[in-house]
Tab-separated table of C-alpha atoms and ligand atoms in Angstrom:
chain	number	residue	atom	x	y	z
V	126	UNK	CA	-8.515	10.278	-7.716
V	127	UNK	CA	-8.894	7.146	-9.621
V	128	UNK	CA	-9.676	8.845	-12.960
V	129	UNK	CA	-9.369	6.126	-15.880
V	130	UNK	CA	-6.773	7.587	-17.605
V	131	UNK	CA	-4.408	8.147	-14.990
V	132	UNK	CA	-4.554	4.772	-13.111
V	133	UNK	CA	-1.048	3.635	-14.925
V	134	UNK	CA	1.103	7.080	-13.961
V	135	UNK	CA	-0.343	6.916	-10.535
V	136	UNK	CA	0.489	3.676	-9.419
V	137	UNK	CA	3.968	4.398	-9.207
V	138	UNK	CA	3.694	7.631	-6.988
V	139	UNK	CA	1.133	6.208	-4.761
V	140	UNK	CA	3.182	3.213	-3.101
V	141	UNK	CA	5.093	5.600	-1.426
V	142	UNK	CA	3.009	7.323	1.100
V	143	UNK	CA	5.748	10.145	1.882
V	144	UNK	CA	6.070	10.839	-1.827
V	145	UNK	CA	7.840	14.177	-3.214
V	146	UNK	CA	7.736	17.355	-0.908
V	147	UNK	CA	4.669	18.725	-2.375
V	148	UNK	CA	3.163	15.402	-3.586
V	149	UNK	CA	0.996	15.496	-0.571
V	150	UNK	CA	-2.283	16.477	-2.216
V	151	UNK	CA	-3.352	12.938	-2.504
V	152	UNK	CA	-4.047	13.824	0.960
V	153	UNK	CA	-5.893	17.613	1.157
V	154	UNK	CA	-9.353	17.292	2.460
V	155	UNK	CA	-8.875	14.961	4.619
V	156	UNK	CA	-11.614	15.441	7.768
V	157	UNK	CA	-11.592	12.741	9.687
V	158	UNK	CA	-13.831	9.445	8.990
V	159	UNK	CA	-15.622	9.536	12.162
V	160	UNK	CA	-17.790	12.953	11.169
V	161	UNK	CA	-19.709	10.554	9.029
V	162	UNK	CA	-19.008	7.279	10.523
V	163	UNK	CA	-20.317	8.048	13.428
V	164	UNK	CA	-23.237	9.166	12.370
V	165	UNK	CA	-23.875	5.991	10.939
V	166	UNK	CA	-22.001	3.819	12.682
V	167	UNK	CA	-25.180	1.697	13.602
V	168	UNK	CA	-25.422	0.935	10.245
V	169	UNK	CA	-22.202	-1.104	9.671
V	170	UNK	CA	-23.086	-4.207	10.548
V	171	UNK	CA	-25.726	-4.804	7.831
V	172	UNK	CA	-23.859	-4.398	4.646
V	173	UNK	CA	-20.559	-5.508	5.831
V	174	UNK	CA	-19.911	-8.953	4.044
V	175	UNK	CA	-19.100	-11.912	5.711
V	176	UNK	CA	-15.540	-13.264	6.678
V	177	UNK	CA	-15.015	-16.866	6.736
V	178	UNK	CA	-13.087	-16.655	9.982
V	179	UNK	CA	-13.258	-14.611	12.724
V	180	UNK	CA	-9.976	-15.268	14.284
V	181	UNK	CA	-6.272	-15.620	12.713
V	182	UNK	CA	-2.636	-15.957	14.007
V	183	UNK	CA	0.020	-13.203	12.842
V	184	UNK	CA	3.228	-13.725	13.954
V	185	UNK	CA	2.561	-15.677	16.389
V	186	UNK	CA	-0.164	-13.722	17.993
V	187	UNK	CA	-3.523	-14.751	18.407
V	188	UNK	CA	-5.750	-12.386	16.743
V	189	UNK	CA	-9.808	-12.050	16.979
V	190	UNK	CA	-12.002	-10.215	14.674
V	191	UNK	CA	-13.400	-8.223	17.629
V	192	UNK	CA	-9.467	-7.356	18.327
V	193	UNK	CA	-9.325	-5.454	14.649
V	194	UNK	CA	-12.876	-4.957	13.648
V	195	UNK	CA	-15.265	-3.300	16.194
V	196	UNK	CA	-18.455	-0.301	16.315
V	197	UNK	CA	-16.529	2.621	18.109
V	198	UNK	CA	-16.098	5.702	16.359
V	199	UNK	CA	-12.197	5.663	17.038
V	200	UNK	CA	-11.837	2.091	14.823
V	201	UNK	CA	-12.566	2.522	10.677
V	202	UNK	CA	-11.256	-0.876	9.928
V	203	UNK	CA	-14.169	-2.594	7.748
V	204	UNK	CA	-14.545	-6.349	8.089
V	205	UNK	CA	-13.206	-6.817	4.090
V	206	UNK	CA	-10.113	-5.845	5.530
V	207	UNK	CA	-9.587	-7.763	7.934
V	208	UNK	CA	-10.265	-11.052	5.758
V	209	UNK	CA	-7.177	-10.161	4.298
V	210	UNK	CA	-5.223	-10.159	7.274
V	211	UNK	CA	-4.216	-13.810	7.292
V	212	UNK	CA	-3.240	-14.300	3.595
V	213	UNK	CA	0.591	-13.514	3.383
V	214	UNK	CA	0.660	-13.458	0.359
V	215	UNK	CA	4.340	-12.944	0.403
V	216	UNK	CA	4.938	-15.916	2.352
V	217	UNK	CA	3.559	-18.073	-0.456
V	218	UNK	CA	7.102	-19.071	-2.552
V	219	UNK	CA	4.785	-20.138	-5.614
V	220	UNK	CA	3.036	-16.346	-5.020
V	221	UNK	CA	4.568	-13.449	-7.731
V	222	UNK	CA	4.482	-11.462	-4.325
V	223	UNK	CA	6.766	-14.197	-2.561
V	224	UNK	CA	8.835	-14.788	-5.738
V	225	UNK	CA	9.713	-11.727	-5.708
V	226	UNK	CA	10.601	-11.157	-1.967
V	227	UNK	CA	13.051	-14.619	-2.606
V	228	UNK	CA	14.481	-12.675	-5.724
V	229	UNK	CA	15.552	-9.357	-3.406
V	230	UNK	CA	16.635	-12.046	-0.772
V	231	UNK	CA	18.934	-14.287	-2.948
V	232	UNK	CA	20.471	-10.659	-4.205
V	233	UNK	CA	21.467	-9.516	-0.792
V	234	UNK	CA	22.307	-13.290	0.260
V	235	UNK	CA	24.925	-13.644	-2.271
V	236	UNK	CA	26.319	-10.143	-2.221
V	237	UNK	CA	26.025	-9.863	1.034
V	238	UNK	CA	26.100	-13.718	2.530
V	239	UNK	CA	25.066	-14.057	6.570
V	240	UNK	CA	24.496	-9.921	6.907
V	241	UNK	CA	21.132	-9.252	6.294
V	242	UNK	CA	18.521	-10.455	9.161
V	243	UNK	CA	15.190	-10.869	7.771
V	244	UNK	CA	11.533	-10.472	8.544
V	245	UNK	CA	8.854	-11.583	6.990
V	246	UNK	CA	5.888	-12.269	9.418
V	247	UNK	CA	5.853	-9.033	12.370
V	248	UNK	CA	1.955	-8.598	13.016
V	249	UNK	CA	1.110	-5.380	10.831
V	250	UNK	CA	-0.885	-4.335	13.760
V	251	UNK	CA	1.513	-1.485	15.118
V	252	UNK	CA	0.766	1.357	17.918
V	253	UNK	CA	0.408	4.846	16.118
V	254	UNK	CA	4.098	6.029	17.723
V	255	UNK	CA	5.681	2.632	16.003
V	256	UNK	CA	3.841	3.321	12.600
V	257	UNK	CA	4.630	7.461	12.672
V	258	UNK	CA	6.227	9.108	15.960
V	259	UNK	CA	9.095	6.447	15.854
V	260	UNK	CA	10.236	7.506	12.269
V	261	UNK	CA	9.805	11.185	12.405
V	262	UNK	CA	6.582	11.438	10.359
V	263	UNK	CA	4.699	14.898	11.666
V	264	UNK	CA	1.964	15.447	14.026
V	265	UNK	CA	-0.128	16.820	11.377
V	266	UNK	CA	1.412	15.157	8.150
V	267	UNK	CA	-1.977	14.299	6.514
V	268	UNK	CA	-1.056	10.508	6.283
V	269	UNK	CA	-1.938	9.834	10.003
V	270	UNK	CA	-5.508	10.838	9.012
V	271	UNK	CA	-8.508	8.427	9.222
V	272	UNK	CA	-9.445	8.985	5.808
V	273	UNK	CA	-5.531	7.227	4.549
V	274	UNK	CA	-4.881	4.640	7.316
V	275	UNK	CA	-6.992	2.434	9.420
V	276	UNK	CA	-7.399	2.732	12.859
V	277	UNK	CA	-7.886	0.107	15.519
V	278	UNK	CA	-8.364	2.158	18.225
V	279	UNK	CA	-6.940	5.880	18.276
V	280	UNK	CA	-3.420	4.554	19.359
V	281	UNK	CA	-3.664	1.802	17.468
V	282	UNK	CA	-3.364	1.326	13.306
V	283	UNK	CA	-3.262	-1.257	10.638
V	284	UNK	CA	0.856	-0.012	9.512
V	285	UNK	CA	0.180	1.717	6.333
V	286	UNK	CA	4.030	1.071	6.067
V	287	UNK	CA	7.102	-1.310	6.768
V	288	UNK	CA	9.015	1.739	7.702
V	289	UNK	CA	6.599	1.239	11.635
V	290	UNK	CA	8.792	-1.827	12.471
V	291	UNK	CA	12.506	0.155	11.427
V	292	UNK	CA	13.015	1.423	15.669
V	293	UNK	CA	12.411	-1.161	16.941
V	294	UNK	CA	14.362	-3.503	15.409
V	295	UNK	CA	17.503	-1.124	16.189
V	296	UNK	CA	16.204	-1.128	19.442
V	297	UNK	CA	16.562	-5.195	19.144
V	298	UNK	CA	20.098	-4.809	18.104
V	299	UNK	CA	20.002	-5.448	14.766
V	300	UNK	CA	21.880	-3.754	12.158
V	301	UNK	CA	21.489	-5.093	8.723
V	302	UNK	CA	17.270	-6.319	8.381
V	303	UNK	CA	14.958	-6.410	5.765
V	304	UNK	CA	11.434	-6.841	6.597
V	305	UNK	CA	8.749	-7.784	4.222
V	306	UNK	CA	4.810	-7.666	5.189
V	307	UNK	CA	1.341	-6.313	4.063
V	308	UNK	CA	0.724	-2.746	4.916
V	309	UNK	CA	-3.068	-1.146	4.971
V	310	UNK	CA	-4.203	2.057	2.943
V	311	UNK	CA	-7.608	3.679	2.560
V	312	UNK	CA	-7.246	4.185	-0.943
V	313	UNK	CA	-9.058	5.008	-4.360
V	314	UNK	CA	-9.828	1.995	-6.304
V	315	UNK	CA	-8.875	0.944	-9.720
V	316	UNK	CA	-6.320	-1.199	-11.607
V	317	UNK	CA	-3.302	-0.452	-9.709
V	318	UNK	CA	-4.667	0.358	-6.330
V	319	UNK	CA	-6.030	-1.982	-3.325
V	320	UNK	CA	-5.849	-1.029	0.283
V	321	UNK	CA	-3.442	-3.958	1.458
V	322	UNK	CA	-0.280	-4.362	-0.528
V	323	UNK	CA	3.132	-5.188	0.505
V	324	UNK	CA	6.121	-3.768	1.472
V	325	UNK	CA	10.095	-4.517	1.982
V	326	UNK	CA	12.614	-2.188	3.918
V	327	UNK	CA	15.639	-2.716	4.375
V	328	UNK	CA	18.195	-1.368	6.406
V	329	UNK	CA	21.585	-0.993	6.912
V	330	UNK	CA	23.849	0.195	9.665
V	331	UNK	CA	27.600	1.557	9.725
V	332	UNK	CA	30.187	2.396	12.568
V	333	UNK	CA	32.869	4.237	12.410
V	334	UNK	CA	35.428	2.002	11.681
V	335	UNK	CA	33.568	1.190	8.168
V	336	UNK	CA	33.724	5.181	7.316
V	337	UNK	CA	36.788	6.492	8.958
V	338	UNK	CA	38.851	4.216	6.463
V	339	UNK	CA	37.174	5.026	3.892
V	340	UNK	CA	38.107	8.874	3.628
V	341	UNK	CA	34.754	9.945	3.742
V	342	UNK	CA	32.677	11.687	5.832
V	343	UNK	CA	29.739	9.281	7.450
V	344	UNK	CA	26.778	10.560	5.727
V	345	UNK	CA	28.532	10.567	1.671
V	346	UNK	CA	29.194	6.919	2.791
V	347	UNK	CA	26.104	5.652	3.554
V	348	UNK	CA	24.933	7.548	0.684
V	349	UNK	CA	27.529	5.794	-1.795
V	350	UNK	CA	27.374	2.316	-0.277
V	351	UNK	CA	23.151	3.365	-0.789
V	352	UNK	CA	23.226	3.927	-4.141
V	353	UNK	CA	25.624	1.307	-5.338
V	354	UNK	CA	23.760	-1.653	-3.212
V	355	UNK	CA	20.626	-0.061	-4.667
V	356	UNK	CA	21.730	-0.320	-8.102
V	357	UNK	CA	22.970	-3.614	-7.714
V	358	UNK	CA	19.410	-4.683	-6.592
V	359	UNK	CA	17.702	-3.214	-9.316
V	360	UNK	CA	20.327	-4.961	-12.072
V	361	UNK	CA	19.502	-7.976	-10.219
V	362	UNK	CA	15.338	-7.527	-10.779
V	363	UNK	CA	15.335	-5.926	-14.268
V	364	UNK	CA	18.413	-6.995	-15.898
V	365	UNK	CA	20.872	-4.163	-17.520
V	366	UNK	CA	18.529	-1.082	-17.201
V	367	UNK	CA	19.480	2.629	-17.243
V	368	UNK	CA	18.542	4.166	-13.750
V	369	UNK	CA	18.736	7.517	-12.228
V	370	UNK	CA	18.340	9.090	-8.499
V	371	UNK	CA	15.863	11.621	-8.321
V	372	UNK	CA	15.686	13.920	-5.348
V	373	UNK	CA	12.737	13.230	-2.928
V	374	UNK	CA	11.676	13.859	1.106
V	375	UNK	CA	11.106	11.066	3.410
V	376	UNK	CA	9.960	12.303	6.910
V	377	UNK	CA	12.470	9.438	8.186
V	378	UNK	CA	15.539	10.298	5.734
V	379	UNK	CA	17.898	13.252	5.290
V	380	UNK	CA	19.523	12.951	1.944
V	381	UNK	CA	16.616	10.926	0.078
V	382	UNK	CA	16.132	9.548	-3.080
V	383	UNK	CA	14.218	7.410	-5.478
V	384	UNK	CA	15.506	5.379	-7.905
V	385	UNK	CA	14.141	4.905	-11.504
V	386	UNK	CA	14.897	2.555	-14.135
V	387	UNK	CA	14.070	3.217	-17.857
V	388	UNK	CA	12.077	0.529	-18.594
V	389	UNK	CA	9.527	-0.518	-21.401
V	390	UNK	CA	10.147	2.953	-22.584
V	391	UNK	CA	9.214	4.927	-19.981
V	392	UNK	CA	10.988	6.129	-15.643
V	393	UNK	CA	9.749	4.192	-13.599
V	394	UNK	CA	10.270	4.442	-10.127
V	395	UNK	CA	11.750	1.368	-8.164
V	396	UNK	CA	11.879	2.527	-4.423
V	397	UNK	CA	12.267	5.240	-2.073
V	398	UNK	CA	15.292	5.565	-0.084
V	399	UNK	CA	17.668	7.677	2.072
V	400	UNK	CA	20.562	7.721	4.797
V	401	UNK	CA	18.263	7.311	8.030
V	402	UNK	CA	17.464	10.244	9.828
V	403	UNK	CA	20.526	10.942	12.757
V	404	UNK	CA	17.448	11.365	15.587
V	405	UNK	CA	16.444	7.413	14.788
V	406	UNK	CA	19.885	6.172	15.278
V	407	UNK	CA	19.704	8.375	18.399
V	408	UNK	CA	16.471	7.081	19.917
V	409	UNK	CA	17.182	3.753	19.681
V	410	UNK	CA	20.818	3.157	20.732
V	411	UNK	CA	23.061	4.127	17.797
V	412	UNK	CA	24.166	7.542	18.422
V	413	UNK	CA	27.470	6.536	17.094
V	414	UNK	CA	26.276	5.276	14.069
V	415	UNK	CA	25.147	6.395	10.436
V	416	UNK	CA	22.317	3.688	8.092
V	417	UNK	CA	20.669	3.738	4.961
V	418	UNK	CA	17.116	2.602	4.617
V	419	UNK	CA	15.125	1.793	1.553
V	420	UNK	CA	11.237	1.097	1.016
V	421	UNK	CA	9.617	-0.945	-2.178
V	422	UNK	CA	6.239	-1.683	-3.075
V	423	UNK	CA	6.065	-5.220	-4.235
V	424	UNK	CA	3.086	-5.087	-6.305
V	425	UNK	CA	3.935	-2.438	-7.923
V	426	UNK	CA	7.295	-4.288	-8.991
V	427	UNK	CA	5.842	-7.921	-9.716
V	428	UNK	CA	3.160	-6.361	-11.553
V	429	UNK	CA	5.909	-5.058	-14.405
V	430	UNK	CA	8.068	-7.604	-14.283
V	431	UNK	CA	5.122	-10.495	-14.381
V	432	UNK	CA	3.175	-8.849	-16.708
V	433	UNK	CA	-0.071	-8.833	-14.538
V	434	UNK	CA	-2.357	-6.333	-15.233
V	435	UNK	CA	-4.676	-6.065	-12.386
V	436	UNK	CA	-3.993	-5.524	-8.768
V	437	UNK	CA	-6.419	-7.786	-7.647
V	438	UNK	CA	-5.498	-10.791	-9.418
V	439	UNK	CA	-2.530	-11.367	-6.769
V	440	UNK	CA	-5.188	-11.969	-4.268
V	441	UNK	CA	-7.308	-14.002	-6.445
V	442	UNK	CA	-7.767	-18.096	-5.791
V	443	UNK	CA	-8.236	-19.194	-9.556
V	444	UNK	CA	-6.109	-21.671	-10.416
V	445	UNK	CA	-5.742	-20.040	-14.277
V	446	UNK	CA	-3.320	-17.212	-12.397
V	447	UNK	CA	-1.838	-18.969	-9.429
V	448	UNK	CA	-0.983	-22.223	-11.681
V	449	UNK	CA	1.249	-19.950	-13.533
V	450	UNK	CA	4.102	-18.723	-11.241
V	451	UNK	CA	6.239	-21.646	-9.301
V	452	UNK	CA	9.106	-21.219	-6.865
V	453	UNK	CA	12.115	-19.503	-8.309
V	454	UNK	CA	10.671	-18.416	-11.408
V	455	UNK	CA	11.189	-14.658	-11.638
V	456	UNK	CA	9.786	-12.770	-14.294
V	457	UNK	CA	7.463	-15.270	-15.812
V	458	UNK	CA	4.892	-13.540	-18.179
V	459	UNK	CA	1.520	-14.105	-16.931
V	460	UNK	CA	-0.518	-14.703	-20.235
V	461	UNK	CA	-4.477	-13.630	-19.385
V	462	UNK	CA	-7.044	-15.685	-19.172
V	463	UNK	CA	-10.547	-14.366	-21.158
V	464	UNK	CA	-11.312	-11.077	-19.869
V	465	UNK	CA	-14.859	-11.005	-19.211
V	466	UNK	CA	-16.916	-7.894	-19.708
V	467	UNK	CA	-17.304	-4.809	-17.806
V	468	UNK	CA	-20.412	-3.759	-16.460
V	469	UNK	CA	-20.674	0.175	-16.105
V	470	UNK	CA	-22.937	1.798	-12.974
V	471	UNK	CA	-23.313	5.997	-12.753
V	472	UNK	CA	-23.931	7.630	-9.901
V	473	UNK	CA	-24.614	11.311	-8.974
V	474	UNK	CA	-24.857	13.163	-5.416
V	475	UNK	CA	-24.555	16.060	-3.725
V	476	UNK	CA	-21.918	15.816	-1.708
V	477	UNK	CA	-21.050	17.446	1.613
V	478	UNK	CA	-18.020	19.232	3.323
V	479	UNK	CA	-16.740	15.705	4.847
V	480	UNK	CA	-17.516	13.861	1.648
V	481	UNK	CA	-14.166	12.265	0.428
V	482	UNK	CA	-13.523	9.768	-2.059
V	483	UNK	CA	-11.804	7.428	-0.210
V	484	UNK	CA	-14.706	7.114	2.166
V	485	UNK	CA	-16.832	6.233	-0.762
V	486	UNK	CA	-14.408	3.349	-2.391
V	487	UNK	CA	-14.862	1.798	1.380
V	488	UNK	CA	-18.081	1.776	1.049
V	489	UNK	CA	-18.275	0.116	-2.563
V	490	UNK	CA	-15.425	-2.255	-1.605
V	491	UNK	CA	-17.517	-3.481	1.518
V	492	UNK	CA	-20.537	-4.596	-0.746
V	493	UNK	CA	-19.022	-5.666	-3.751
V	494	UNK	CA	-15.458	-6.683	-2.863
V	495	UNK	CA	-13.196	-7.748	-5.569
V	496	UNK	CA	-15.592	-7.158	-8.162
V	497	UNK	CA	-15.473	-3.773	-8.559
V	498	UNK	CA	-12.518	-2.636	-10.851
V	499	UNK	CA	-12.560	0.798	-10.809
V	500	UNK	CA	-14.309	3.624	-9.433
V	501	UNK	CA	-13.924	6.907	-11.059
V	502	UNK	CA	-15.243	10.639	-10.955
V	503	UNK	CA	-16.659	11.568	-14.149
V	504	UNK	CA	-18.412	14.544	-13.260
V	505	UNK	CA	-18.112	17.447	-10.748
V	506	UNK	CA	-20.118	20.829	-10.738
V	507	UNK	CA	-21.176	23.235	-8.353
V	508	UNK	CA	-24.139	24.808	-9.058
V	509	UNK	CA	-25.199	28.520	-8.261
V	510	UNK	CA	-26.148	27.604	-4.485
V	511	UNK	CA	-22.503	26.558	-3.531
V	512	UNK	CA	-24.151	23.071	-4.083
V	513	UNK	CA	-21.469	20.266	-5.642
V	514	UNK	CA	-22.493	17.201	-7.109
V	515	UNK	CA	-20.204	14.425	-8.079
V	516	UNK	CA	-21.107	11.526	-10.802
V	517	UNK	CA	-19.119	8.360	-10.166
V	518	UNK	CA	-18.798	5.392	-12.388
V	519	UNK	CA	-18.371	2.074	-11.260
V	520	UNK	CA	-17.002	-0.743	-13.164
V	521	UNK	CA	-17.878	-3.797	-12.389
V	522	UNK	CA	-15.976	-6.634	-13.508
V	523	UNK	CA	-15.499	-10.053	-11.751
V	524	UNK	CA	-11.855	-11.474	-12.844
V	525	UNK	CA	-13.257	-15.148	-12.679
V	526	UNK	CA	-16.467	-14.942	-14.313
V	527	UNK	CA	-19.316	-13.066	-15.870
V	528	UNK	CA	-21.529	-11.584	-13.627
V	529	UNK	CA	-25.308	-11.317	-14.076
V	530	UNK	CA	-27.421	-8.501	-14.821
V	531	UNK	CA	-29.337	-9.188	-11.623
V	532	UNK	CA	-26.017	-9.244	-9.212
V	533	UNK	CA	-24.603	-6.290	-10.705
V	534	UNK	CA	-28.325	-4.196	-10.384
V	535	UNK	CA	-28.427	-5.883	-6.836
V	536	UNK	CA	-24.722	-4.669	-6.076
V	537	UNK	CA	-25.484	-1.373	-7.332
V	538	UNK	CA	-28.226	-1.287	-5.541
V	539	UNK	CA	-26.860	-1.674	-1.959
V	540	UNK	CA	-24.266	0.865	-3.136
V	541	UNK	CA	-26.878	3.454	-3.284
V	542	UNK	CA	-28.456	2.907	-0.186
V	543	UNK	CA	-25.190	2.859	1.714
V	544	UNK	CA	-23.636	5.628	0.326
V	545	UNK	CA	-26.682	7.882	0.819
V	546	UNK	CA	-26.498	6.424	4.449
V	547	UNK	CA	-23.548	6.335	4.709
V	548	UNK	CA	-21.897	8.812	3.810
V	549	UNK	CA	-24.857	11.649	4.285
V	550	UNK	CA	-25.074	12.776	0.490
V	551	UNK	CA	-27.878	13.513	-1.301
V	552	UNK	CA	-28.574	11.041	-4.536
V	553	UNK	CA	-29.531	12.726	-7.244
C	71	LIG	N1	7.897	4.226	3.939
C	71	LIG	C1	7.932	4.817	2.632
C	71	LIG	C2	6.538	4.722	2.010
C	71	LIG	O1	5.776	3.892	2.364
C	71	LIG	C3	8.953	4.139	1.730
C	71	LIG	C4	10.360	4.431	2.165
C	71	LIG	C5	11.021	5.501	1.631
C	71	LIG	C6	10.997	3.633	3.133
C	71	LIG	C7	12.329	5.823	2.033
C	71	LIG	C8	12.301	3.943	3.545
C	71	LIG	C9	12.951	5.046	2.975
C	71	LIG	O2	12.959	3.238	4.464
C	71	LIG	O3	14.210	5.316	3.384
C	71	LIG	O4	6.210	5.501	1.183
C-alpha cells in the first residue's frame, strides 16, 4: 500500500518478491485480474496511450506488440508496459542502472578474473515453469497471481524476476553466471516503486573437489564462500560499511539470507541470497554439486548510492539527469534539478470484493504515465451495510515540467471514467 509515509521503509522489502516467511501480505487479496478485466476488456483499447513502436528486438528475438500486448482475458500486460520493453536501461554504460551493473562486474572480474559468465540481454519474456516451477516457487505462492505479475498468455509471463533464467543456464552448462535484466511487477505506485526495474543474480557452483579439501561439509561451504564473496561485493559498492546476515526464506534457497549494511544511519538491505536449493542442482544436471545464488535490485541500490530520489527519473530522457552520470563514475551525487509542484487529485468509491489496489495504479499509470508520483489510500470505511469505500489521492507531478491545470483536470478526468469502468466501483 503506497501510503506516503511508508514509501522509504518499503522500498527495500519490496524488491524482493519472496521476502521474509510471513512478509507475504503484500500479496493477500489477490483474485485474479481477469474478474474485472474481462468484464471490461472491450474497453482497453481507448485509454491505453500510444507506443511509439510496435515492434522491438530482445535478445535477439524479434518481438511484436501483438506478441506481448493483446485483448484476451488470459494476457494483463497494458501497452505502457510494453514501451518499456526495449529500453535496457542497464545496457546504457553512461545509465546509473548500467554503472552500476559495470561496478558488480569489475568486483567479480578482478576477484574472480575469467570465472563469472555474464548475461545481460536474455528476453524477459519467460514461460510460467522458467519464471516459478523451475526454482521451486509454490503452486499457490500468491506471487504467480495476475494481480503481481503480468501475463502474456496463461503459460506465458513478463519474469517478475532474474531468478526465471537460473535452470536453465545450469542446464547450458554453466557454473559461475551473473545475469542482469529488467523484470515486470504489478505494483503500487509512488517514489520508490515502478513495475519494471532491474535485477542481477548471480550464481555460483562447487564440486566436490572444492569442499572435500576444505574440511567442510558442502552446504557450510557454499554458505562461507556466500557470505565472504557477498561481503566483499558490498565493501566494493559502499565502501567500509558494517553489515549483518539476517535470516530469510527464498522458495529457491535452503539456508537463506539477506545482507544489510548500516548505512546513512539506518539497515538497509543489499540482496537476498542462499545456497541453491539441492532439487535445482538435481533437475538440471548437477546432482553432484552444491551453489550459492544471490538476487539484487539495482534501483534500489543506485538510488542510495547516486542520491536519486525518484524511481522514475532513471527512465526519464532529460538531459538535466542523464548528463550527470558518465561511464565509470560510481557513486556520483545526482544534484536535483527544480522540483516542480505537485498537483493533488481525491478520489472516493465503493469498492468491490475483486477491487485491489494494484489494479487501480494500472489503471492510473495507463492514462497518465510517468506523471503520476504517487498514489495513496487516505481513507477506508465500511459503513453499516458491509459497504467499503476507499479515498485515494493522486499526486501528480511531471519531473520535467509544470503541468497545467487543464492536463491535470483532463488526466483526472479519464481516471474517473476508467476506474469506474474499469474496475466496476461505484464513485462516490
Ligand atoms: N528472486 C528474488 C526476488 O526477486 C531475489 C533472490 C533471493 C534471488 C535469493 C536469489 C536468491 O538467487 O538466492 O525477490
Amino acid at each position: 500500500m503506497a501510503v506516503a509515509s511508508s514509501a522509504h521503509s518499503t522500498i527495500f522489502s519490496k524488491t524482493s518478491l519472496f521476502h521474509h516467511i510471513n512478509g507475504f501480505k503484500r500479496f493477500s487479496f489477490c483474485l485474479p485480474f481477469s474478474s474485472s478485466a474481462a468484464a471490461s476488456i472491450s474497453s482497453k483499447k481507448k485509454w491505453r496511450q500510444p507506443v511509439a513502436s510496435s515492434e522491438l528486438e530482445l535478445g535477439g528475438i524479434k518481438i511484436a506488440k501483438d506478441d506481448v500486448v493483446r485483448d484476451d482475458p488470459t494476457n494483463n500486460v497494458p501497452d505502457t508496459i510494453f514501451s518499456k520493453m526495449g529500453m535496457q536501461l542497464h545496457r546504457r554504460n553512461n545509465h546509473p542502472l548500467g554503472i552500476l551493473k559495470n561496478g558488480i562486474y569489475e568486483y567479480f572480474d578482478s576477484n574472480y578474473p575469467n570465472l563469472f559468465d555474464k548475461f545481460d540481454d536474455l528476453c524477459p519474456i519467460v514461460s510460467v515453469k522458467q519464471n516459478f516451477d523451475d526454482v521451486l516457487v509454490p503452486a499457490d505462492h500468491v506471487s504467480r497471481s495476475y494481480n503481481d505479475t503480468y501475463y502474456v498468455d496463461s503459460k506465458t509471463v513478463l519474469r517478475c524476476h532474474t531468478s526465471a533464467h537460473q535452470a536453465e543456464l545450469l542446464r547450458r552448462g554453466h557454473t559461475h553466471f551473473l545475469v542482469t535484466g529488467d523484470v515486470y511487477r504489478r505494483d503500487s505506485i509512488d517514489s520508490t516503486h515502478y513495475p519494471v526495474f532491474h535485477q542481477m543474480e548471480g550464481v555460483r557452483v562447487f564440486t566436490p573437489d572444492n569442499w572435500e579439501a576444505s574440511g567442510l561439509d558442502p552446504t557450510s561451504y557454499a554458505a562461507e564462500d556466500l557470505k565472504k564473496s557477498l561481503e566483499g561485493l558490498a565493501r566494493h559498492l559502499f565502501g567500509a560499511v558494517e553489515m549483518r546476515w539476517i535470516d530469510a526464506y527464498f522458495p529457491f534457497t535452503n539456508t537463506s539470507y539477506e545482507l544489510e549494511i548500516y548505512f546513512k544511519e539506518k539497515w538497509m538491505e543489499v540482496l537476498g541470497c542462499g545456497v541453491m536449493e539441492q532439487e535445482i542442482l538435481k533437475s538440471n544436471g548437477r546432482s553432484d554439486s552444491v551453489a550459492w545464488a544471490f538476487g539484487l535490485g539495482l534501483e534500489r541500490l543506485a538510488m542510495v548510492l547516486f542520491d536519486i530520489p525518484d524511481i522514475r527519473l532513471f527512465w526519464t530522457n532529460d538531459e538535466r539527469f542523464t548528463s550527470q552520470f558518465s561511464e565509470g563514475q560510481m557513486g556520483v551525487k545526482f544534484k536535483p534539478f527544480s522540483k516542480y509542484p505537485p498537483c493533488y487529485k481525491d478520489m472516493s468509491f465503493w469498492i468491490n470484493e475483486s477491487f485491489t489496489e494494484n489494479n487501480l495504479c494500472e489503471v492510473v499509470r495507463g492514462i497518465a504515465g510517468d506523471l503520476v508520483e504517487e498514489v495513496s489510500l487516505i481513507d477506508n470505511f465500511t459503513n453499516k451495510k458491509g459497504l467499503t469505500s476507499h479515498c485515494y489521492r493522486v499526486a501528480y507531478r511531471s519531473m520535467e515540467r509544470s503541468l497545467t491545470d487543464e492536463e491535470i483536470n483532463d488526466l483526472q478526468w479519464n481516471v474517473r471514467e476508467q476506474v469506474q469502468k474499469k474496475l466496476n466501483v461505484v464513485l462516490r
